């Protein structure tokens, strides 16, 4: 038999390698920024067009390359960073594989301009799909500029796989954040489609964080510092009251390299335990310095994971360091009105944040007594009011009764098509369900009611989610949401990536009643909110929306409408643990069975179970 094994031609091998190194424009950004840092630059500029699909360019003022090096840099396994295998255990550079430029040049149109300090003239090389198109000598400023155009031009499948420009830009911005936060001693600029998005001057870590995330972030940071033989930890944690639903502001850097580590995350989350709500995540910017010989950064092709020699010790040190900072700076959960963005909180109430007894009024609640009107913490479901979980929310009860009435009437005018279902499931009574049905609440979790064949036990939170979900879907589809005009526009601080997301979903948000504009880079101004959302909830709802939207980006089949309706229903629904008065219980039952799909929550969970008389009889045999 003839020999059939052949060595792959270089350009094919490079294309295959590229599949591993370059997943999307953000991967190119990462490699180019890292090369610029390794070149000792003090100023780096990133230029992006159309989410990186049209152009990614990085211009640095680093050491530059000689003509020979410039040519060699595009060869596979060509690197100036390691010479022997042992070097791998003592890395102080970002790159070492010598693969990035070869890979990128295999799948894009690349132009390199570079000049070392002591040369008169520089080198300009153009490569397309691994083929050198031209190499010239020219007048070039010191340093290197690498531009990458038409990424994946020769791999249509990969190009089609790319997401919208906005989404790709978001990935690029994430990558830029990571690099910029790791290197505050380097100045960075970032231009997108001709607009300057970031201009970060040289500074310390704190200043860099503030320049990236906005001046409001300064007050949120609590310093962390610890120096042990195993690790030196510095950086900041975000005060617990600013914990967010999204995992946006979580950064670990090991030896100035951004890493992901579920294990270390756990250590930090553990230190925050009890200080933040369970559905929020701590924010942190933690810089760990360890002996390079004690880590292996080579276990992941894109190098965001690191293997530590002594993970357990690191975990323990990290956890206690964070705990120590939380304690030392006396960071206890405080009710910060500004943080909750309740800018409309009446000032008279501002200093009364300690009025906790208000929430515990139900201590005297007697389940055998008719639910009394005095129970101020009790939810009146039909008013669609909703506690955000903040103790002081109870202060609001009674403040907006008028508004409540308005909402109630609005709610009751909505008619559902499937009322027939309600009458078949509830006994053979032909009269209104309301007069005959009795309900009671079980452990502040379930609403129990009788039906023809026995009884049903309804999960109150899931039921309300279903009701709200259908309501919002309807609003969005018929584009008839009623928005309440705010007397005083509400200003909320946003990060640049939040801003990008809000920009993307602005139209849909509008259809459900959110009216807003961007006041400046860091602020949105809200002039209208959906009827069902109270002003105090706006910040929370938007935060949740952004986070859900972010999470869903990777999901293939997402529709904005569905995400919006789901998020709103999840955020605004009654929760387990909330007391419902009997009118609210009844309202919930009626609304639920007027839904098109009362059986499952928007998140595909069972809403209620039926226990038939037969089931009960069996228990008595
Ligand atoms: P690696 O970074 O793993 O060494 P790359 O393919 O990214 O591999 O780069 C190959 C080589 O090209 C580097 O080792 C470096 O010598 C040179 N190089 C790349 N980018 C720059 C730059 N911006 N400035 C100076 N030299 C560079
Ligand atoms: Mg590199």
Coordinates of C-alpha atoms and ligand atoms in Angstrom, one line a residue:
X1 CA 0.0 0.0 0.0
X2 CA 1.2 3.5 -0.9
X3 CA 2.1 5.9 1.9
X4 CA -0.8 8.1 2.8
X5 CA 0.4 10.2 5.7
X6 CA 1.5 13.7 4.7
X7 CA 2.5 16.7 6.7
X8 CA -0.1 19.5 6.5
X9 CA 1.0 22.6 4.6
X10 CA 1.8 25.4 7.0
X11 CA -1.2 27.6 6.0
X12 CA -3.6 24.7 6.7
X13 CA -1.9 23.9 10.1
X14 CA -2.1 27.6 10.9
X15 CA -5.8 27.7 10.1
X16 CA -6.4 24.7 12.4
X17 CA -4.4 26.3 15.2
X18 CA -6.4 29.5 14.7
X19 CA -9.6 27.7 15.5
X20 CA -8.2 27.2 19.0
X21 CA -6.7 30.6 19.5
X22 CA -9.2 32.8 17.8
X23 CA -12.9 32.2 18.7
X24 CA -14.1 35.7 18.0
X25 CA -12.8 39.2 17.6
X26 CA -12.3 39.5 21.3
X27 CA -9.7 36.7 21.2
X28 CA -7.7 38.7 18.7
X29 CA -8.0 41.8 20.9
X30 CA -6.6 39.9 23.8
X31 CA -3.6 38.5 21.9
X32 CA -2.7 41.9 20.4
X33 CA -3.0 43.7 23.7
X34 CA -0.9 41.1 25.4
X35 CA 1.8 41.4 22.8
X36 CA 1.8 45.1 23.2
X37 CA 2.2 44.7 27.0
X38 CA 5.0 42.1 26.5
X39 CA 6.7 44.7 24.3
X40 CA 7.1 47.0 27.3
X41 CA 4.7 49.7 26.0
X42 CA 3.6 52.5 28.2
X43 CA 0.7 53.6 26.0
X44 CA -1.6 51.3 24.0
X45 CA -4.4 52.2 21.7
X46 CA -7.2 49.8 20.6
X47 CA -9.2 50.7 17.5
X48 CA -12.3 48.7 16.6
X49 CA -14.8 48.9 13.7
X50 CA -18.1 47.0 13.5
X51 CA -17.6 44.8 16.5
X52 CA -14.1 43.9 15.3
X53 CA -15.5 42.2 12.2
X54 CA -14.2 45.0 9.9
X55 CA -11.1 46.1 11.9
X56 CA -9.2 45.4 15.0
X57 CA -6.1 47.5 15.4
X58 CA -3.6 47.8 18.3
X59 CA -1.0 50.5 18.3
X60 CA 1.7 50.5 20.9
X61 CA 4.9 52.4 21.7
X62 CA 6.9 49.3 22.8
X63 CA 10.2 47.9 21.7
X64 CA 9.1 47.2 18.1
X65 CA 10.7 44.6 15.9
X66 CA 13.6 44.4 13.4
X67 CA 12.7 43.5 9.8
X68 CA 13.8 39.9 10.3
X69 CA 11.8 39.6 13.6
X70 CA 8.8 41.2 11.9
X71 CA 8.8 38.5 9.2
X72 CA 9.5 35.7 11.7
X73 CA 6.8 36.8 14.1
X74 CA 4.2 35.3 11.8
X75 CA 5.8 31.9 11.8
X76 CA 4.2 29.3 14.0
X77 CA 6.1 28.6 17.2
X78 CA 8.1 31.8 16.7
X79 CA 8.5 33.6 20.0
X80 CA 11.1 35.7 21.6
X81 CA 9.6 34.9 25.0
X82 CA 10.9 31.4 25.9
X83 CA 13.9 29.5 24.6
X84 CA 13.8 26.3 26.6
X85 CA 11.2 24.3 28.3
X86 CA 12.3 25.4 31.8
X87 CA 11.4 28.9 30.9
X88 CA 7.8 27.8 31.0
X89 CA 8.0 27.6 34.7
X90 CA 9.2 31.1 35.2
X91 CA 7.1 33.1 32.9
X92 CA 6.8 36.8 33.2
X93 CA 5.2 37.5 29.9
X94 CA 1.7 37.1 28.7
X95 CA 2.5 35.2 25.6
X96 CA 4.8 32.3 25.1
X97 CA 3.3 29.9 22.5
X98 CA 4.4 31.9 19.5
X99 CA 1.1 31.0 17.9
X100 CA -1.1 34.1 18.0
X101 CA 0.2 36.1 15.1
X102 CA 0.6 33.0 12.8
X103 CA -3.0 32.0 13.6
X104 CA -4.4 35.5 13.1
X105 CA -2.6 35.9 9.8
X106 CA -4.1 32.7 8.6
X107 CA -7.6 33.9 8.9
X108 CA -7.6 37.6 8.2
X109 CA -6.0 40.5 6.3
X110 CA -3.2 41.7 8.5
X111 CA -0.9 44.7 8.3
X112 CA 2.1 45.0 10.6
X113 CA 4.0 48.3 11.0
X114 CA 6.9 48.2 13.3
X115 CA 10.1 49.9 14.2
X116 CA 12.6 49.5 17.1
X117 CA 13.9 52.6 18.9
X118 CA 17.3 52.7 17.3
X119 CA 16.3 52.2 13.6
X120 CA 15.8 55.0 11.1
X121 CA 13.2 53.1 9.1
X122 CA 10.6 50.6 10.0
X123 CA 9.0 47.5 8.4
X124 CA 5.6 47.2 6.8
X125 CA 4.3 43.7 6.1
X126 CA 0.9 42.7 4.6
X127 CA -0.3 39.2 5.0
X128 CA -3.6 37.7 3.8
X129 CA -4.5 34.1 4.8
X130 CA -0.9 33.3 5.7
X131 CA 0.4 34.6 2.3
X132 CA 2.8 37.5 2.4
X133 CA 1.3 40.1 0.1
X134 CA 4.1 42.7 0.5
X135 CA 7.0 43.6 2.7
X136 CA 8.3 47.2 2.6
X137 CA 10.7 49.5 4.3
X138 CA 9.0 52.7 5.4
X139 CA 8.7 55.6 7.7
X140 CA 7.1 54.3 10.8
X141 CA 6.9 55.6 14.4
X142 CA 8.6 53.7 17.1
X143 CA 6.6 50.7 18.3
X144 CA 4.2 48.4 16.6
X145 CA 0.8 48.7 15.0
X146 CA -1.0 45.6 14.0
X147 CA -4.3 45.8 12.1
X148 CA -6.5 42.9 11.5
X149 CA -9.2 43.3 8.9
X150 CA -12.0 41.0 7.7
X151 CA -11.6 38.3 10.3
X152 CA -12.5 34.8 9.1
X153 CA -12.7 36.1 5.5
X154 CA -11.7 32.6 4.3
X155 CA -13.8 30.6 6.8
X156 CA -17.4 31.7 6.1
X157 CA -18.8 29.2 8.6
X158 CA -16.9 30.9 11.4
X159 CA -17.7 34.4 10.2
X160 CA -21.4 33.5 10.1
X161 CA -21.2 32.2 13.6
X162 CA -20.2 35.6 14.9
X163 CA -22.9 37.5 16.8
X164 CA -24.2 41.0 16.2
X165 CA -21.6 43.9 16.3
X166 CA -23.0 45.0 19.7
X167 CA -22.5 41.6 21.2
X168 CA -19.0 41.2 19.8
X169 CA -18.2 44.7 21.0
X170 CA -19.3 43.7 24.4
X171 CA -16.9 40.7 24.4
X172 CA -14.1 43.0 23.3
X173 CA -14.9 45.5 26.0
X174 CA -14.8 42.7 28.6
X175 CA -11.4 41.7 27.3
X176 CA -10.2 45.4 27.3
X177 CA -11.4 45.8 30.9
X178 CA -9.4 42.8 32.0
X179 CA -6.2 43.9 30.4
X180 CA -6.6 47.5 31.5
X181 CA -7.4 46.6 35.1
X182 CA -4.4 44.4 35.3
X183 CA -2.0 47.1 34.0
X184 CA -2.8 50.5 35.6
X185 CA 0.7 51.7 34.8
X186 CA 0.1 51.6 31.1
X187 CA -2.1 54.2 29.5
X188 CA -4.9 52.8 27.3
X189 CA -7.2 54.3 24.7
X190 CA -10.1 52.5 23.1
X191 CA -11.9 53.8 20.0
X192 CA -15.0 52.2 18.5
X193 CA -16.3 53.2 15.1
X194 CA -14.5 56.5 15.5
X195 CA -15.7 57.3 19.0
X196 CA -13.4 57.3 22.0
X197 CA -14.9 54.9 24.6
X198 CA -12.0 54.9 27.0
X199 CA -9.1 57.1 27.7
X200 CA -7.3 55.7 30.7
X201 CA -4.4 57.6 32.1
X202 CA -1.6 56.0 34.1
X203 CA -2.6 55.6 37.8
X204 CA -2.8 53.1 40.6
X205 CA -5.3 50.2 40.8
X206 CA -8.0 52.2 42.5
X207 CA -7.8 55.0 39.9
X208 CA -7.8 52.6 37.1
X209 CA -11.0 50.9 38.4
X210 CA -12.6 54.2 38.8
X211 CA -11.6 55.3 35.3
X212 CA -13.1 52.1 33.9
X213 CA -16.2 51.8 35.9
X214 CA -17.1 55.5 36.5
X215 CA -16.4 57.8 39.4
X216 CA -19.3 56.5 41.4
X217 CA -17.5 53.2 41.9
X218 CA -14.9 54.9 44.1
X219 CA -17.1 54.9 47.1
X220 CA -18.0 51.3 46.7
X221 CA -14.5 49.9 47.1
X222 CA -13.0 48.5 50.2
X223 CA -9.3 47.8 50.1
X224 CA -7.9 44.3 50.7
X225 CA -4.3 43.6 51.5
X226 CA -2.4 40.7 52.8
X227 CA 1.2 39.5 52.5
X228 CA 2.0 35.9 53.2
X229 CA 4.8 33.6 52.0
X230 CA 2.4 31.8 49.7
X231 CA 0.7 34.8 48.2
X232 CA 0.5 38.6 48.3
X233 CA -3.1 39.8 47.9
X234 CA -4.1 43.4 47.1
X235 CA -7.0 45.1 45.5
X236 CA -10.6 45.8 46.5
X237 CA -13.9 44.2 47.2
X238 CA -17.1 45.9 46.5
X239 CA -19.2 46.8 49.6
X240 CA -21.9 44.2 50.1
X241 CA -24.8 46.6 49.6
X242 CA -23.6 47.1 46.0
X243 CA -23.7 43.4 45.2
X244 CA -25.3 42.9 41.9
X245 CA -27.5 40.3 40.3
X246 CA -25.1 40.1 37.4
X247 CA -21.6 38.9 37.8
X248 CA -20.1 41.8 36.1
X249 CA -17.5 43.1 38.5
X250 CA -15.6 40.1 39.4
X251 CA -11.9 40.1 38.6
X252 CA -9.1 37.9 39.8
X253 CA -5.6 38.7 38.5
X254 CA -2.8 36.3 39.2
X255 CA 0.6 37.9 38.5
X256 CA -1.2 40.6 36.5
X257 CA -3.0 38.1 34.3
X258 CA -6.8 37.9 34.4
X259 CA -8.0 34.5 35.4
X260 CA -11.3 32.7 36.0
X261 CA -11.4 30.5 39.1
X262 CA -14.6 29.0 40.4
X263 CA -12.7 27.8 43.4
X264 CA -11.3 31.2 44.4
X265 CA -14.7 32.7 43.6
X266 CA -16.1 30.4 46.2
X267 CA -13.6 31.6 48.8
X268 CA -14.7 35.2 48.3
X269 CA -18.4 34.3 48.1
X270 CA -18.0 32.4 51.3
X271 CA -16.5 35.4 53.1
X272 CA -19.5 37.5 52.0
X273 CA -21.9 35.0 53.2
X274 CA -24.7 36.5 55.2
X275 CA -23.9 40.0 54.1
X276 CA -25.5 39.8 50.6
X277 CA -28.7 38.5 49.3
X278 CA -28.5 34.9 48.0
X279 CA -29.3 35.9 44.5
X280 CA -26.7 38.6 44.2
X281 CA -22.9 38.2 43.7
X282 CA -20.1 40.0 45.4
X283 CA -17.9 42.3 43.3
X284 CA -14.2 42.2 43.6
X285 CA -10.9 43.3 42.0
X286 CA -8.3 41.1 43.6
X287 CA -4.7 41.0 42.6
X288 CA -2.8 37.9 43.7
X289 CA 1.0 37.7 43.4
X290 CA 2.5 34.3 43.6
X291 CA 5.8 32.7 42.7
X292 CA 5.5 32.0 39.0
X293 CA 7.0 28.6 39.7
X294 CA 4.1 27.7 41.9
X295 CA 1.5 28.0 39.1
X296 CA 0.8 26.4 35.7
X297 CA -1.0 28.7 33.4
X298 CA -0.8 26.3 30.5
X299 CA -3.8 24.2 31.2
X300 CA -6.2 26.2 29.0
X301 CA -5.6 27.2 25.4
X302 CA -6.8 30.7 26.0
X303 CA -5.1 30.9 29.3
X304 CA -7.7 32.2 31.6
X305 CA -7.4 29.3 33.9
X306 CA -4.5 28.7 36.3
X307 CA -3.5 25.7 38.3
X308 CA -2.0 26.5 41.7
X309 CA 0.3 24.2 43.6
X310 CA -1.4 24.8 46.9
X311 CA -5.0 25.7 46.2
X312 CA -6.3 24.9 49.6
X313 CA -4.0 27.2 51.4
X314 CA -4.7 29.9 48.9
X315 CA -8.4 29.4 49.4
X316 CA -8.1 29.8 53.2
X317 CA -5.9 32.9 53.0
X318 CA -8.1 34.5 50.5
X319 CA -11.3 33.9 52.4
X320 CA -9.9 35.2 55.7
X321 CA -8.3 38.2 54.0
X322 CA -11.6 39.2 52.5
X323 CA -13.4 38.6 55.8
X324 CA -10.9 40.6 57.6
X325 CA -11.4 43.6 55.2
X326 CA -15.2 43.3 55.5
X327 CA -14.8 43.4 59.3
X328 CA -12.0 46.0 59.5
X329 CA -13.8 48.5 57.4
X330 CA -16.9 47.9 59.4
X331 CA -18.8 46.9 56.3
X332 CA -22.1 45.7 57.5
X333 CA -25.2 45.6 55.3
X334 CA -26.5 49.1 55.5
X335 CA -29.5 50.5 53.9
X336 CA -28.1 52.9 51.5
X337 CA -30.9 54.7 49.7
X338 CA -28.7 56.0 47.0
X339 CA -27.4 52.5 46.3
X340 CA -30.8 51.3 45.7
X341 CA -31.4 54.2 43.5
X342 CA -34.5 55.2 45.3
X343 CA -33.9 58.8 44.5
X344 CA -37.6 59.5 45.1
X345 CA -37.5 58.4 48.7
X346 CA -39.1 61.1 50.8
X347 CA -36.4 62.7 52.7
X348 CA -38.2 62.5 56.0
X349 CA -37.7 58.8 55.8
X350 CA -34.2 58.8 54.8
X351 CA -32.8 58.6 58.3
X352 CA -35.2 56.1 59.5
X353 CA -33.5 53.2 57.9
X354 CA -33.4 51.4 61.2
X355 CA -37.2 51.1 61.4
X356 CA -36.9 47.4 61.2
X357 CA -39.7 46.5 63.6
X358 CA -42.1 47.5 60.9
X359 CA -41.4 44.3 59.0
X360 CA -41.8 42.1 61.9
X361 CA -45.3 43.2 62.6
X362 CA -46.7 39.8 61.6
X363 CA -45.1 38.3 64.7
X364 CA -48.5 38.6 66.3
X365 CA -50.1 37.1 63.3
X366 CA -52.8 34.7 64.2
X367 CA -53.6 32.2 61.4
X368 CA -57.0 31.5 62.9
X369 CA -58.0 35.1 63.0
X370 CA -59.5 36.8 60.0
X371 CA -56.7 38.6 58.3
X372 CA -56.9 42.0 59.8
X373 CA -56.5 45.3 58.1
X374 CA -53.8 46.3 60.6
X375 CA -51.2 43.9 59.3
X376 CA -49.2 46.5 57.6
X377 CA -46.5 44.2 56.1
X378 CA -49.1 42.1 54.5
X379 CA -49.3 42.2 50.8
X380 CA -52.4 43.4 49.1
X381 CA -52.0 41.5 46.0
X382 CA -54.5 43.3 43.9
X383 CA -52.6 46.5 44.2
X384 CA -49.7 44.9 42.5
X385 CA -47.4 46.4 45.1
X386 CA -44.2 44.6 45.6
X387 CA -41.6 44.5 48.3
X388 CA -38.1 44.5 47.0
X389 CA -36.8 42.6 50.0
X390 CA -35.5 45.8 51.6
X391 CA -36.8 46.3 55.1
X392 CA -37.6 49.9 54.6
X393 CA -40.0 49.1 51.8
X394 CA -42.6 48.8 54.4
X395 CA -42.3 52.5 55.0
X396 CA -43.9 52.9 51.7
X397 CA -47.1 51.1 52.6
X398 CA -49.8 53.7 52.6
X399 CA -47.7 56.4 51.0
X400 CA -49.0 55.7 47.5
X401 CA -52.5 54.5 48.1
X402 CA -53.8 56.7 45.3
X403 CA -51.3 55.2 42.9
X404 CA -52.3 51.8 44.2
X405 CA -55.9 52.4 43.4
X406 CA -55.1 53.5 39.9
X407 CA -53.1 50.3 39.4
X408 CA -55.9 48.2 40.7
X409 CA -58.4 49.6 38.3
X410 CA -56.0 49.2 35.5
X411 CA -55.4 45.6 36.4
X412 CA -59.0 44.7 36.6
X413 CA -59.9 46.1 33.2
X414 CA -57.7 43.5 31.5
X415 CA -59.8 40.7 30.4
X416 CA -58.5 37.3 29.5
X417 CA -59.9 35.0 26.9
X418 CA -59.8 31.8 28.8
X419 CA -62.2 32.5 31.6
X420 CA -63.9 29.3 30.6
X421 CA -61.1 27.3 32.1
X422 CA -61.7 28.9 35.4
X423 CA -65.3 27.8 35.6
X424 CA -64.5 24.2 34.7
X425 CA -61.8 23.8 37.2
X426 CA -63.7 25.4 40.0
X427 CA -66.7 23.3 41.0
X428 CA -69.9 23.4 39.1
X429 CA -70.8 26.7 40.6
X430 CA -71.8 28.9 37.8
X431 CA -71.6 32.1 39.8
X432 CA -68.4 33.9 40.2
X433 CA -65.6 31.9 41.8
X434 CA -64.9 34.8 44.1
X435 CA -68.0 34.4 46.2
X436 CA -67.7 30.7 46.9
X437 CA -64.1 29.8 46.7
X438 CA -62.2 29.7 49.9
X439 CA -58.5 29.9 50.0
X440 CA -55.8 29.9 52.6
X441 CA -52.1 30.4 52.6
X442 CA -49.9 27.6 53.8
X443 CA -46.5 28.5 55.3
X444 CA -46.4 31.8 53.3
X445 CA -45.6 29.7 50.3
X446 CA -48.7 28.0 48.9
X447 CA -52.2 29.1 48.3
X448 CA -54.6 26.3 48.8
X449 CA -58.1 26.2 47.4
X450 CA -60.9 23.7 46.8
X451 CA -62.0 22.4 43.4
X452 CA -64.6 20.0 42.2
X453 CA -62.5 16.9 42.6
X454 CA -60.6 17.9 45.7
X455 CA -58.1 20.6 46.3
X456 CA -55.2 22.3 44.6
X457 CA -52.0 23.6 46.1
X458 CA -50.6 26.6 44.3
X459 CA -47.0 27.8 44.5
X460 CA -47.7 31.5 45.1
X461 CA -44.5 32.8 43.6
X462 CA -44.7 30.7 40.4
X463 CA -48.3 31.5 40.0
X464 CA -47.7 35.2 40.2
X465 CA -44.8 34.8 37.7
X466 CA -47.1 33.2 35.3
X467 CA -49.7 35.9 35.7
X468 CA -47.2 38.7 35.2
X469 CA -45.4 36.9 32.4
X470 CA -48.6 36.7 30.3
X471 CA -49.5 40.2 31.1
X472 CA -46.1 41.6 30.0
X473 CA -46.0 39.4 26.9
X474 CA -49.4 40.8 26.0
X475 CA -48.2 44.4 26.6
X476 CA -45.1 43.9 24.5
X477 CA -46.9 42.2 21.7
X478 CA -49.7 44.6 21.4
X479 CA -47.3 47.4 22.1
X480 CA -49.9 49.0 24.4
X481 CA -48.0 49.3 27.6
X482 CA -49.0 52.2 29.8
X483 CA -46.1 54.1 31.1
X484 CA -46.3 56.3 34.1
X485 CA -44.6 59.6 33.5
X486 CA -42.2 60.4 36.3
X487 CA -42.5 63.9 37.7
X488 CA -38.8 64.1 38.3
X489 CA -36.7 62.0 35.9
X490 CA -34.8 59.3 37.7
X491 CA -31.0 59.2 37.1
X492 CA -29.2 55.9 37.3
X493 CA -25.5 55.3 37.0
X494 CA -24.5 52.7 34.4
X495 CA -21.3 51.1 33.3
X496 CA -20.2 51.3 29.7
X497 CA -21.2 47.6 29.2
X498 CA -24.6 48.1 30.8
X499 CA -25.0 51.0 28.5
X500 CA -24.4 48.9 25.5
X501 CA -27.0 46.4 26.6
X502 CA -29.6 49.0 27.4
X503 CA -28.9 50.5 24.0
X504 CA -29.6 47.1 22.4
X505 CA -32.9 46.5 24.2
X506 CA -34.1 50.1 24.3
X507 CA -36.9 49.6 21.8
X508 CA -38.3 46.6 23.6
X509 CA -38.1 48.3 26.9
X510 CA -40.0 51.2 25.4
X511 CA -42.8 48.9 24.4
X512 CA -43.3 47.8 28.0
X513 CA -43.2 51.3 29.3
X514 CA -39.6 52.1 30.2
X515 CA -38.8 55.5 28.7
X516 CA -35.2 56.6 29.1
X517 CA -32.3 58.3 27.4
X518 CA -28.6 58.5 28.0
X519 CA -27.8 61.7 29.9
X520 CA -24.1 61.2 29.5
X521 CA -21.5 58.4 29.4
X522 CA -22.3 57.1 32.8
X523 CA -25.9 58.1 33.4
X524 CA -29.3 57.2 32.1
X525 CA -32.3 59.4 32.7
X526 CA -35.6 57.6 33.1
X527 CA -38.7 59.6 32.4
X528 CA -41.3 56.8 32.4
X529 CA -41.7 53.4 33.9
X530 CA -44.2 50.6 33.4
X531 CA -47.3 50.9 35.5
X532 CA -46.5 47.7 37.4
X533 CA -43.1 48.9 38.4
X534 CA -42.8 51.3 41.3
X535 CA -40.1 53.9 41.2
X536 CA -38.2 52.3 44.0
X537 CA -37.9 49.1 41.9
X538 CA -36.6 50.6 38.7
X539 CA -32.9 50.1 39.5
X540 CA -33.4 46.6 40.6
X541 CA -35.5 45.7 37.6
X542 CA -33.0 47.1 35.1
X543 CA -30.1 45.5 36.9
X544 CA -31.9 42.1 36.6
X545 CA -32.7 42.7 33.0
X546 CA -29.1 43.5 32.1
X547 CA -27.9 40.5 33.9
X548 CA -30.5 38.1 32.3
X549 CA -29.8 39.6 29.0
X550 CA -26.1 39.0 29.4
X551 CA -26.6 35.4 30.5
X552 CA -28.7 34.7 27.6
X553 CA -26.3 36.0 25.0
X554 CA -24.8 32.5 24.5
X555 CA -28.2 30.9 24.2
X556 CA -29.1 30.3 20.5
X557 CA -32.8 30.9 20.6
X558 CA -33.4 34.0 22.5
X559 CA -36.0 36.6 21.9
X560 CA -35.8 39.9 23.6
X561 CA -39.5 39.9 24.3
X562 CA -39.3 36.6 26.1
X563 CA -36.3 37.6 28.2
X564 CA -38.0 40.9 29.2
X565 CA -41.2 39.3 30.2
X566 CA -39.4 36.6 32.1
X567 CA -37.2 39.0 33.9
X568 CA -40.0 41.3 34.9
X569 CA -42.2 38.4 36.1
X570 CA -39.4 37.0 38.1
X571 CA -38.4 40.3 39.7
X572 CA -41.9 41.6 40.4
X573 CA -43.7 38.5 41.5
X574 CA -44.6 37.8 45.1
X575 CA -42.0 35.7 46.7
X576 CA -42.1 32.7 49.0
X577 CA -42.4 34.1 52.5
X578 CA -44.7 36.9 51.7
X579 CA -48.0 37.1 53.5
X580 CA -51.0 37.4 51.3
X581 CA -54.4 38.6 52.6
X582 CA -57.4 36.6 51.5
X583 CA -58.4 39.1 48.8
X584 CA -54.9 38.7 47.3
X585 CA -55.1 35.0 47.5
X586 CA -58.3 34.9 45.7
X587 CA -57.1 37.5 43.1
X588 CA -54.1 35.3 42.5
X589 CA -56.1 32.2 42.0
X590 CA -58.5 33.9 39.6
X591 CA -55.7 35.5 37.6
X592 CA -53.8 32.3 37.4
X593 CA -56.7 30.4 35.9
X594 CA -57.4 33.1 33.5
X595 CA -53.9 32.5 32.1
X596 CA -53.3 30.6 28.9
X597 CA -50.9 28.2 30.5
X598 CA -51.6 28.2 34.2
X599 CA -49.9 24.9 34.8
X600 CA -46.3 26.0 34.3
X601 CA -44.3 29.0 35.3
X602 CA -42.4 31.0 32.7
X603 CA -39.4 29.0 33.8
X604 CA -41.1 25.7 33.1
X605 CA -41.8 24.8 36.7
X606 CA -45.0 23.3 38.0
X607 CA -47.3 26.0 39.3
X608 CA -49.8 23.9 41.2
X609 CA -50.6 20.3 42.1
X610 CA -54.0 18.7 42.5
X611 CA -54.9 16.5 45.3
X612 CA -58.1 14.6 44.6
X613 CA -60.6 13.4 47.1
X614 CA -59.6 10.0 46.0
X615 CA -56.0 10.6 46.9
X616 CA -57.1 11.7 50.4
X617 CA -59.5 8.8 50.8
X618 CA -56.6 6.4 50.1
X619 CA -54.6 7.9 53.0
X620 CA -57.4 6.9 55.3
X621 CA -57.6 3.3 54.3
Ligands
LIG1 P1 4.0 35.0 21.6 O1 3.4 36.3 22.1 O2 3.4 33.8 22.3 O3 5.4 35.0 21.7 P2 2.9 35.9 19.1 O4 2.6 35.1 17.9 O5 1.8 36.6 19.8 O6 3.6 34.8 20.1 O7 4.1 36.9 18.8 C1 5.3 36.4 18.2 C2 6.4 37.2 18.5 O8 6.3 38.5 17.8 C3 6.6 37.6 20.0 O9 7.3 36.7 20.7 C4 7.3 39.0 19.9 O10 8.7 38.8 19.8 C5 6.8 39.5 18.5 N1 5.8 40.5 18.7 C6 4.4 40.4 18.6 N2 3.8 41.5 18.8 C7 4.7 42.4 19.1 C8 4.6 43.8 19.5 N3 3.4 44.5 19.6 N4 5.8 44.5 19.7 C9 6.9 43.8 19.6 N5 7.1 42.5 19.3 C10 6.0 41.8 19.1
LIG2 MG1 1.4 36.8 21.9

